[in-house]
Short mmCIF file of C-alpha atoms in Angstrom, two decimals:
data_model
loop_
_atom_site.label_atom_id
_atom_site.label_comp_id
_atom_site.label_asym_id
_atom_site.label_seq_id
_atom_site.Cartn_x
_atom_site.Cartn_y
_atom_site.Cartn_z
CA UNK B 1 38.55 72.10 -65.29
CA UNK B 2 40.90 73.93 -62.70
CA UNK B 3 41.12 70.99 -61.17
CA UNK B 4 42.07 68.23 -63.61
CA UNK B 5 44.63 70.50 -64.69
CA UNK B 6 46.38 70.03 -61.47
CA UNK B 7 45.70 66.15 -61.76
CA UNK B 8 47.73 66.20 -65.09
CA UNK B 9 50.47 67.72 -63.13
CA UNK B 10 50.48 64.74 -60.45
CA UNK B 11 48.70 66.49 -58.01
CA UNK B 12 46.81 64.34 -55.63
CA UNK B 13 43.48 65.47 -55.28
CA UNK B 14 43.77 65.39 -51.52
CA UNK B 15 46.47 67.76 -51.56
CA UNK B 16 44.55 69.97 -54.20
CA UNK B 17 41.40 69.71 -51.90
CA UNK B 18 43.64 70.66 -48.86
CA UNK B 19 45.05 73.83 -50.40
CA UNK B 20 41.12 74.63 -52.12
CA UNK B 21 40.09 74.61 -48.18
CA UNK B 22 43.18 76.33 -46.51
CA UNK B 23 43.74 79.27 -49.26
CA UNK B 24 39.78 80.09 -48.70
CA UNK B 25 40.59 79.94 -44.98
CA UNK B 26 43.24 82.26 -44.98
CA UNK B 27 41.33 84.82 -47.15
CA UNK B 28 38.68 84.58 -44.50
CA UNK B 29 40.34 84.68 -41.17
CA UNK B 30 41.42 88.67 -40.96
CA UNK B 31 37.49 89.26 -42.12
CA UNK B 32 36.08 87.43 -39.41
CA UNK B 33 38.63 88.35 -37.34
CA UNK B 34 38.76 91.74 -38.06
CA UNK B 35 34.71 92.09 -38.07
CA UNK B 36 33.28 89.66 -36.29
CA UNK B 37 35.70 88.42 -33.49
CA UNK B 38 32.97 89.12 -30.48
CA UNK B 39 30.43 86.86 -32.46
CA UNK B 40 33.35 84.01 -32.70
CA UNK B 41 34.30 84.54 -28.96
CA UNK B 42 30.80 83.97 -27.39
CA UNK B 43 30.15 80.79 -29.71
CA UNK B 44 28.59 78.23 -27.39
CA UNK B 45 29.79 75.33 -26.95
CA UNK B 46 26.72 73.36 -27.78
CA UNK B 47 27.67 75.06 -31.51
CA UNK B 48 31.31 73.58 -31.90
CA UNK B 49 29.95 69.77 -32.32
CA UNK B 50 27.92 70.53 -35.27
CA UNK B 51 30.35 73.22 -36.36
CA UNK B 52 33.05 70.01 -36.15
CA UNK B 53 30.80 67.32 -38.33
CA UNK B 54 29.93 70.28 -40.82
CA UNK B 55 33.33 70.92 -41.29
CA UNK B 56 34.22 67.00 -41.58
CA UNK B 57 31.37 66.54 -44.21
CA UNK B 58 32.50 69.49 -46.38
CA UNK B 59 35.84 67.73 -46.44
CA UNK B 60 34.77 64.55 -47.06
CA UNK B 61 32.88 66.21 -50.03
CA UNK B 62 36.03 68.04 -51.52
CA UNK B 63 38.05 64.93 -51.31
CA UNK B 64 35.47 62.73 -52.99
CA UNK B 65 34.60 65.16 -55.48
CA UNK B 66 37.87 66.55 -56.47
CA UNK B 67 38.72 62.57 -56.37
CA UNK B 68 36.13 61.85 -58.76
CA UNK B 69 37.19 64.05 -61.49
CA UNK B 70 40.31 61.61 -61.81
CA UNK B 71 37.98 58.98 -62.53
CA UNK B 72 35.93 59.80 -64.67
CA UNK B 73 34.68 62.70 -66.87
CA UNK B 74 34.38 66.63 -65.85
CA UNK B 75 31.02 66.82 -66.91
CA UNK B 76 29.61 63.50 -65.38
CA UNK B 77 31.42 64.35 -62.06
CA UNK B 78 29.49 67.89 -61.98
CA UNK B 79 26.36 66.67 -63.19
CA UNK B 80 26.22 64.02 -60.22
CA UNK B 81 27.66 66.41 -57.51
CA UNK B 82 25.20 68.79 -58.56
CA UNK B 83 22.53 66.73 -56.85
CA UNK B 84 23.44 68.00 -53.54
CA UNK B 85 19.46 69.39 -53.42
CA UNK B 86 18.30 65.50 -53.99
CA UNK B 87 19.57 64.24 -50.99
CA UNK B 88 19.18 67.46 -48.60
CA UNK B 89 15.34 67.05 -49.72
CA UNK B 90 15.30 63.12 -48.86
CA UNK B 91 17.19 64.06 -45.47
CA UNK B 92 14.98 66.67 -44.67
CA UNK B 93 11.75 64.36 -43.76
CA UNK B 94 13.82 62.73 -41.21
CA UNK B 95 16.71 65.39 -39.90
CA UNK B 96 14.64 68.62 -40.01
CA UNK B 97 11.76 67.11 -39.92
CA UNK B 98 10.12 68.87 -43.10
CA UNK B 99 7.56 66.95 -45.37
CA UNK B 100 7.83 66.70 -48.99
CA UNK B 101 5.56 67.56 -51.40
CA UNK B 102 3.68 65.83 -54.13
CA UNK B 103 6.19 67.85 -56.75
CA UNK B 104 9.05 67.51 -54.61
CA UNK B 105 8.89 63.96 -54.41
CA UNK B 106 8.09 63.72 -58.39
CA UNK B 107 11.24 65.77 -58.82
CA UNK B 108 13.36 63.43 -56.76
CA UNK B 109 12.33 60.65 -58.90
CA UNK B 110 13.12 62.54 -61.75
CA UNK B 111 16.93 63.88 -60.21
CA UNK B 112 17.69 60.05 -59.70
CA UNK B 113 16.15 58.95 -62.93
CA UNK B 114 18.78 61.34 -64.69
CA UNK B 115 21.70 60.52 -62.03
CA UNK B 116 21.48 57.00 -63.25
CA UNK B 117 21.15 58.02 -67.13
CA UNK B 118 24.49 60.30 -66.35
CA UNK B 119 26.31 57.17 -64.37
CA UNK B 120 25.20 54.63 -67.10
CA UNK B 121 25.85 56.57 -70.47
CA UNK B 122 29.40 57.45 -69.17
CA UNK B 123 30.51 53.85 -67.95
CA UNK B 124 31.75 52.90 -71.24
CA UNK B 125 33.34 56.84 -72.01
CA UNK B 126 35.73 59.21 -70.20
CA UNK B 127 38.04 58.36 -67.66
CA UNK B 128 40.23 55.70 -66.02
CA UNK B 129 37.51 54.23 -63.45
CA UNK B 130 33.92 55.83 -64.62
CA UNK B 131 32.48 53.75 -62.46
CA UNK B 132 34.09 54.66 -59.57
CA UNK B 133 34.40 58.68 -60.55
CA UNK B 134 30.66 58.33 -60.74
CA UNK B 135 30.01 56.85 -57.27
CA UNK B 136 33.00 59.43 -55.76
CA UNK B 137 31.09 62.60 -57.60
CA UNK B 138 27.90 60.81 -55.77
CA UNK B 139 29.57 60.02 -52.45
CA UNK B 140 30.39 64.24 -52.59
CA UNK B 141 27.17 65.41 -52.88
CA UNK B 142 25.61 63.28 -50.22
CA UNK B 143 28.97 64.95 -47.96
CA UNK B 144 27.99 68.39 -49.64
CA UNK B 145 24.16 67.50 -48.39
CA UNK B 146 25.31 66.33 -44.84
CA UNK B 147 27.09 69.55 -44.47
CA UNK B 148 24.10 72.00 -45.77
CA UNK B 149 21.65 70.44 -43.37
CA UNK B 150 23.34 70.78 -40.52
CA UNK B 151 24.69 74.26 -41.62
CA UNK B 152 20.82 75.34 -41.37
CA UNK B 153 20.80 74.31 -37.74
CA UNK B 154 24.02 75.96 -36.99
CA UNK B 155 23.59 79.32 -39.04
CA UNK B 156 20.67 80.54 -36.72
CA UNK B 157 22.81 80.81 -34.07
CA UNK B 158 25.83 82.01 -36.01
CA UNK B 159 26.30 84.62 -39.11
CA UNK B 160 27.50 83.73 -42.44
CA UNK B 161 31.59 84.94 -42.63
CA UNK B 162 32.44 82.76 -38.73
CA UNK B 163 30.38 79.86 -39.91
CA UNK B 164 32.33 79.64 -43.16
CA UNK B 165 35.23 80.50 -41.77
CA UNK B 166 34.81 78.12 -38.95
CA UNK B 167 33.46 75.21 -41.09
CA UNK B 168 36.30 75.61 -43.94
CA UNK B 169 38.70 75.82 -41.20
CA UNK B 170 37.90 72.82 -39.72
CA UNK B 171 37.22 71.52 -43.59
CA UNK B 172 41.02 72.54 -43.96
CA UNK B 173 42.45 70.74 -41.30
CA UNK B 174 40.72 67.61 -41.68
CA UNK B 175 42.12 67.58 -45.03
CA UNK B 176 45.82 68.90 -44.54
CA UNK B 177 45.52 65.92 -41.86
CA UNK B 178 44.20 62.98 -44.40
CA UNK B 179 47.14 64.09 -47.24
CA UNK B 180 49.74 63.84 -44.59
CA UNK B 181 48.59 60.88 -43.70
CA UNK B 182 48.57 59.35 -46.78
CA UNK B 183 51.97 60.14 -47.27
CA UNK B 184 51.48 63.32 -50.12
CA UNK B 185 53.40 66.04 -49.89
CA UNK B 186 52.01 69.84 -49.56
CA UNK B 187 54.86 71.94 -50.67
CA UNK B 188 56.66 70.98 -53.58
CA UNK B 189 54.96 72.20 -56.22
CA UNK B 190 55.41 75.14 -58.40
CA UNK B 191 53.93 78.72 -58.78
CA UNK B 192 51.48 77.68 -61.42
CA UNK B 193 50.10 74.86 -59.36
CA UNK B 194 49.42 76.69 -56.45
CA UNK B 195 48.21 79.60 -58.88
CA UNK B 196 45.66 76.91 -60.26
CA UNK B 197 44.67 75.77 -55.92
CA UNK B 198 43.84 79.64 -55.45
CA UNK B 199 41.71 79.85 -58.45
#
């Protein structure tokens, strides 16, 4: 709801997904800093690669998401992000190589079942694009999924507050990048708008 308040205002959603990443950032850095710098300073270097693509996936999913919600409606945007677990569990056979069970496969055929009742009862409804909100919200949690999987390879090697702080960094920059790119500017907004990008 945050969120599409700022998109009433004219905010691109790549600059409101930039500021999400880089306020979280900056609340993090003098904690890790401050409490874990020794941790950060003997990260190996085999751990920046997937510390890089986590980072890239969780800003691919903010920008798709946050995206999405300009499409289409709040509630079918969060319903289909929401199915982040759906697609870490159909990665899982093949990236962590974890079978699925009987139920968990009978659940996954249920998540889709309702993904496609969400996309199809909201095509005709809210929003400029439903269509394409829908696959954006989708295209997020398949990013958010991406991210979480290889966050369990990275995270037992590396405690919670530096991976965060690493990933949303990187998240950050990759997204500060893209709105620059695409021409948005990051500063000219007013106090209540960037009020609304720290909530």
């Amino acid at each position: 709801i945050l969120i599409r308040f700022a998109q009433n205002e004219d905010v691109p959603s790549l600059v409101i997904a930039a500021w999400r990443l880089t306020i979280a950032t900056a609340l993090l850095l003098p904690v890790c800093f401050l409490r874990h710098r020794e941790e950060v300073r003997q990260l190996r270097r085999d751990s920046w690669i997937p510390a890089i693509l986590a980072g890239i996936f969780l800003a691919v999913h903010f920008a798709a998401w946050i995206a999405s919600l300009d499409y289409t409606s709040v509630a079918a945007a969060s319903a289909l992000v929401a199915t982040v677990p759906l697609w870490v569990a159909i990665a899982s056979p093949f990236l962590l190589g974890e079978g699925l069970t009987k139920w968990t496969q009978v659940g996954i055929g249920l998540a889709l079942a309702g993904s496609v009742l969400i996309a199809a009862n909201d095509l005709g409804g809210v929003g400029r694009n439903p269509l394409l909100g829908n696959g954006l919200a989708i295209l997020g949690a398949v990013a958010a999924a991406g991210y979480l999987v290889i966050g369990r390879k990275l995270r037992k090697s590396l405690s919670l507050i530096p991976y965060i702080t690493l990933v949303y960094g990187i998240a950050a920059m990759t997204l500060v990048a893209a709105a620059v790119a695409n021409g948005h500017d990051l500063f000219t907004y007013s106090p209540n708008l960037f009020f609304l990008f720290f909530l």
